Amino acid sequence: MRSDVRRHGRGTTRFRHEVVGGLTPAFEGLEPAADPGPTMTVYAAGPGSPSEQALHLLASWAATDASAATNERQSPSSPSSA
């Protein structure tokens, strides 16, 4: 199966996240020739880069935060005193 790409662009961009601070990933945007309009953009942090380290920290933080939220929802109610 063939998928022609009409346009693509690449470069780097900057994001600021409230937990991990600055990120500067590389990106590549692809627009399919058969269906102009939608664009797929892929972001990647270089191996060993500060952005990769920040993304690992963010993933760890998100997993810890999600785990805490799950534990809160699953904890039994306090027994009422009679």
Tab-separated table of N, CA and C in Angstrom:
chain	number	residue	atom	x	y	z
A	1	MET	N	0.846	-1.169	0.000
A	1	MET	CA	0.000	0.000	0.000
A	1	MET	C	0.895	1.235	0.000
A	2	ARG	N	0.541	2.211	-0.803
A	2	ARG	CA	1.339	3.417	-0.944
A	2	ARG	C	0.615	4.596	-0.314
A	3	SER	N	1.347	5.409	0.436
A	3	SER	CA	0.781	6.620	1.046
A	3	SER	C	1.692	7.785	0.705
A	4	ASP	N	1.273	8.583	-0.262
A	4	ASP	CA	2.066	9.749	-0.644
A	4	ASP	C	1.821	10.889	0.341
A	5	VAL	N	2.890	11.619	0.618
A	5	VAL	CA	2.797	12.761	1.512
A	5	VAL	C	2.955	14.013	0.667
A	6	ARG	N	1.982	14.918	0.781
A	6	ARG	CA	2.011	16.136	-0.006
A	6	ARG	C	3.040	17.117	0.532
A	7	ARG	N	3.012	17.344	1.815
A	7	ARG	CA	3.954	18.269	2.440
A	7	ARG	C	4.424	17.684	3.749
A	8	HIS	N	5.620	18.040	4.116
A	8	HIS	CA	6.071	17.728	5.464
A	8	HIS	C	7.038	18.813	5.910
A	9	GLY	N	7.021	19.039	7.189
A	9	GLY	CA	7.914	20.030	7.771
A	9	GLY	C	8.569	19.424	8.987
A	10	ARG	N	9.705	19.943	9.317
A	10	ARG	CA	10.399	19.437	10.498
A	10	ARG	C	11.150	20.564	11.163
A	11	GLY	N	11.494	20.340	12.409
A	11	GLY	CA	12.231	21.336	13.174
A	11	GLY	C	12.191	20.987	14.645
A	12	THR	N	12.347	21.995	15.471
A	12	THR	CA	12.202	21.824	16.908
A	12	THR	C	11.215	22.870	17.403
A	13	THR	N	10.627	22.592	18.530
A	13	THR	CA	9.706	23.545	19.132
A	13	THR	C	9.918	23.536	20.635
A	14	ARG	N	9.420	24.550	21.287
A	14	ARG	CA	9.579	24.648	22.740
A	14	ARG	C	8.225	24.593	23.413
A	15	PHE	N	8.191	23.840	24.510
A	15	PHE	CA	7.014	23.755	25.363
A	15	PHE	C	7.451	24.090	26.783
A	16	ARG	N	6.545	24.606	27.559
A	16	ARG	CA	6.814	24.797	28.988
A	16	ARG	C	5.736	24.036	29.743
A	17	HIS	N	6.162	23.084	30.558
A	17	HIS	CA	5.222	22.284	31.344
A	17	HIS	C	5.340	22.696	32.802
A	18	GLU	N	4.208	22.782	33.491
A	18	GLU	CA	4.217	23.277	34.874
A	18	GLU	C	4.970	22.365	35.844
A	19	VAL	N	5.120	21.090	35.524
A	19	VAL	CA	5.814	20.167	36.422
A	19	VAL	C	7.295	20.029	36.081
A	20	VAL	N	7.621	19.832	34.815
A	20	VAL	CA	9.010	19.541	34.433
A	20	VAL	C	9.733	20.717	33.785
A	21	GLY	N	9.046	21.797	33.534
A	21	GLY	CA	9.696	22.970	32.947
A	21	GLY	C	9.798	22.878	31.436
A	22	GLY	N	10.921	23.348	30.890
A	22	GLY	CA	11.086	23.454	29.444
A	22	GLY	C	11.388	22.137	28.744
A	23	LEU	N	10.779	21.975	27.589
A	23	LEU	CA	11.013	20.822	26.709
A	23	LEU	C	11.279	21.376	25.317
A	24	THR	N	12.240	20.794	24.607
A	24	THR	CA	12.536	21.211	23.232
A	24	THR	C	12.641	19.972	22.349
A	25	PRO	N	11.498	19.360	22.006
A	25	PRO	CA	11.552	18.165	21.160
A	25	PRO	C	11.659	18.523	19.680
A	26	ALA	N	12.171	17.577	18.911
A	26	ALA	CA	12.140	17.684	17.451
A	26	ALA	C	10.739	17.275	16.997
A	27	PHE	N	10.311	17.787	15.854
A	27	PHE	CA	9.010	17.389	15.319
A	27	PHE	C	9.088	17.185	13.827
A	28	GLU	N	8.148	16.405	13.338
A	28	GLU	CA	7.959	16.241	11.904
A	28	GLU	C	6.463	16.207	11.658
A	29	GLY	N	5.988	17.084	10.786
A	29	GLY	CA	4.572	17.147	10.437
A	29	GLY	C	4.360	16.616	9.036
A	30	LEU	N	3.374	15.747	8.871
A	30	LEU	CA	3.099	15.116	7.578
A	30	LEU	C	1.650	15.372	7.174
A	31	GLU	N	1.443	15.767	5.932
A	31	GLU	CA	0.101	15.980	5.405
A	31	GLU	C	-0.115	15.029	4.231
A	32	PRO	N	-1.074	14.097	4.340
A	32	PRO	CA	-1.292	13.137	3.256
A	32	PRO	C	-1.782	13.826	1.982
A	33	ALA	N	-1.262	13.400	0.843
A	33	ALA	CA	-1.654	13.987	-0.443
A	33	ALA	C	-3.100	13.660	-0.794
A	34	ALA	N	-3.570	12.470	-0.408
A	34	ALA	CA	-4.926	12.044	-0.770
A	34	ALA	C	-5.996	12.790	-0.003
A	35	ASP	N	-5.676	13.341	1.150
A	35	ASP	CA	-6.677	13.996	1.988
A	35	ASP	C	-6.077	15.245	2.613
A	36	PRO	N	-5.914	16.325	1.820
A	36	PRO	CA	-5.296	17.530	2.370
A	36	PRO	C	-6.152	18.106	3.501
A	37	GLY	N	-5.501	18.642	4.476
A	37	GLY	CA	-6.197	19.211	5.628
A	37	GLY	C	-5.664	18.632	6.912
A	38	PRO	N	-5.948	17.341	7.182
A	38	PRO	CA	-5.408	16.782	8.424
A	38	PRO	C	-3.895	16.641	8.351
A	39	THR	N	-3.256	16.895	9.463
A	39	THR	CA	-1.807	16.774	9.552
A	39	THR	C	-1.460	15.907	10.749
A	40	MET	N	-0.514	15.024	10.573
A	40	MET	CA	-0.013	14.225	11.684
A	40	MET	C	1.344	14.808	12.081
A	41	THR	N	1.476	15.135	13.363
A	41	THR	CA	2.733	15.669	13.859
A	41	THR	C	3.302	14.706	14.886
A	42	VAL	N	4.569	14.362	14.712
A	42	VAL	CA	5.258	13.432	15.605
A	42	VAL	C	6.353	14.216	16.319
A	43	TYR	N	6.378	14.091	17.648
A	43	TYR	CA	7.399	14.747	18.458
A	43	TYR	C	8.321	13.687	19.050
A	44	ALA	N	9.603	14.005	19.132
A	44	ALA	CA	10.561	13.067	19.720
A	44	ALA	C	11.671	13.845	20.415
A	45	ALA	N	12.046	13.354	21.581
A	45	ALA	CA	13.168	13.950	22.311
A	45	ALA	C	14.415	13.132	21.997
A	46	GLY	N	15.507	13.799	21.766
A	46	GLY	CA	16.758	13.107	21.459
A	46	GLY	C	17.253	12.278	22.637
A	47	PRO	N	17.878	11.151	22.351
A	47	PRO	CA	18.405	10.287	23.414
A	47	PRO	C	19.397	11.040	24.303
A	48	GLY	N	19.179	10.951	25.618
A	48	GLY	CA	20.081	11.596	26.574
A	48	GLY	C	19.905	13.096	26.700
A	49	SER	N	18.968	13.673	25.955
A	49	SER	CA	18.769	15.125	25.996
A	49	SER	C	18.024	15.541	27.265
A	50	PRO	N	18.122	16.813	27.647
A	50	PRO	CA	17.339	17.297	28.785
A	50	PRO	C	15.824	17.089	28.571
A	51	SER	N	15.375	17.179	27.333
A	51	SER	CA	13.953	16.948	27.055
A	51	SER	C	13.575	15.497	27.315
A	52	GLU	N	14.441	14.558	26.951
A	52	GLU	CA	14.154	13.156	27.221
A	52	GLU	C	14.097	12.912	28.731
A	53	GLN	N	15.022	13.490	29.462
A	53	GLN	CA	15.020	13.331	30.918
A	53	GLN	C	13.755	13.929	31.525
A	54	ALA	N	13.342	15.094	31.017
A	54	ALA	CA	12.117	15.731	31.520
A	54	ALA	C	10.892	14.880	31.211
A	55	LEU	N	10.849	14.261	30.038
A	55	LEU	CA	9.712	13.399	29.690
A	55	LEU	C	9.667	12.153	30.571
A	56	HIS	N	10.818	11.586	30.902
A	56	HIS	CA	10.857	10.439	31.826
A	56	HIS	C	10.341	10.858	33.208
A	57	LEU	N	10.767	12.034	33.664
A	57	LEU	CA	10.301	12.546	34.948
A	57	LEU	C	8.792	12.771	34.910
A	58	LEU	N	8.304	13.339	33.823
A	58	LEU	CA	6.870	13.584	33.676
A	58	LEU	C	6.082	12.278	33.653
A	59	ALA	N	6.587	11.274	32.970
A	59	ALA	CA	5.916	9.970	32.922
A	59	ALA	C	5.858	9.355	34.319
A	60	SER	N	6.937	9.454	35.063
A	60	SER	CA	6.981	8.928	36.423
A	60	SER	C	6.004	9.681	37.314
A	61	TRP	N	5.985	10.987	37.203
A	61	TRP	CA	5.077	11.828	37.991
A	61	TRP	C	3.624	11.484	37.668
A	62	ALA	N	3.315	11.345	36.389
A	62	ALA	CA	1.941	11.034	35.976
A	62	ALA	C	1.523	9.661	36.483
A	63	ALA	N	2.417	8.679	36.425
A	63	ALA	CA	2.101	7.334	36.908
A	63	ALA	C	1.858	7.355	38.413
A	64	THR	N	2.671	8.109	39.154
A	64	THR	CA	2.499	8.216	40.604
A	64	THR	C	1.189	8.917	40.927
A	65	ASP	N	0.875	9.986	40.212
A	65	ASP	CA	-0.355	10.739	40.428
A	65	ASP	C	-1.581	9.878	40.110
A	66	ALA	N	-1.521	9.119	39.018
A	66	ALA	CA	-2.636	8.242	38.634
A	66	ALA	C	-2.808	7.132	39.658
A	67	SER	N	-1.717	6.594	40.160
A	67	SER	CA	-1.772	5.528	41.163
A	67	SER	C	-2.399	6.043	42.450
A	68	ALA	N	-2.038	7.241	42.850
A	68	ALA	CA	-2.609	7.831	44.064
A	68	ALA	C	-4.110	8.056	43.899
A	69	ALA	N	-4.527	8.524	42.733
A	69	ALA	CA	-5.952	8.750	42.479
A	69	ALA	C	-6.725	7.432	42.502
A	70	THR	N	-6.148	6.380	41.935
A	70	THR	CA	-6.789	5.059	41.937
A	70	THR	C	-6.921	4.546	43.364
A	71	ASN	N	-5.872	4.701	44.164
A	71	ASN	CA	-5.906	4.248	45.550
A	71	ASN	C	-6.962	5.000	46.355
A	72	GLU	N	-7.119	6.305	46.092
A	72	GLU	CA	-8.141	7.094	46.786
A	72	GLU	C	-9.531	6.571	46.471
A	73	ARG	N	-9.783	6.254	45.195
A	73	ARG	CA	-11.108	5.776	44.787
A	73	ARG	C	-11.396	4.392	45.347
A	74	GLN	N	-10.358	3.575	45.552
A	74	GLN	CA	-10.560	2.201	45.983
A	74	GLN	C	-10.502	2.021	47.494
A	75	SER	N	-10.093	3.038	48.235
A	75	SER	CA	-10.001	2.855	49.685
A	75	SER	C	-11.389	2.802	50.301
A	76	PRO	N	-11.587	1.887	51.249
A	76	PRO	CA	-12.904	1.750	51.877
A	76	PRO	C	-13.218	2.965	52.743
A	77	SER	N	-14.484	3.228	52.912
A	77	SER	CA	-14.920	4.342	53.745
A	77	SER	C	-14.581	4.046	55.194
A	78	SER	N	-14.395	5.095	55.946
A	78	SER	CA	-14.145	4.922	57.379
A	78	SER	C	-15.389	4.376	58.038
A	79	PRO	N	-15.232	3.415	58.938
A	79	PRO	CA	-16.422	2.894	59.628
A	79	PRO	C	-17.043	3.978	60.498
A	80	SER	N	-18.352	4.023	60.499
A	80	SER	CA	-19.031	5.029	61.318
A	80	SER	C	-19.131	4.530	62.750
A	81	SER	N	-19.027	5.466	63.666
A	81	SER	CA	-19.118	5.058	65.079
A	81	SER	C	-20.578	4.984	65.474
A	82	ALA	N	-20.920	4.035	66.335
A	82	ALA	CA	-22.310	3.851	66.756
A	82	ALA	C	-22.548	4.409	68.108
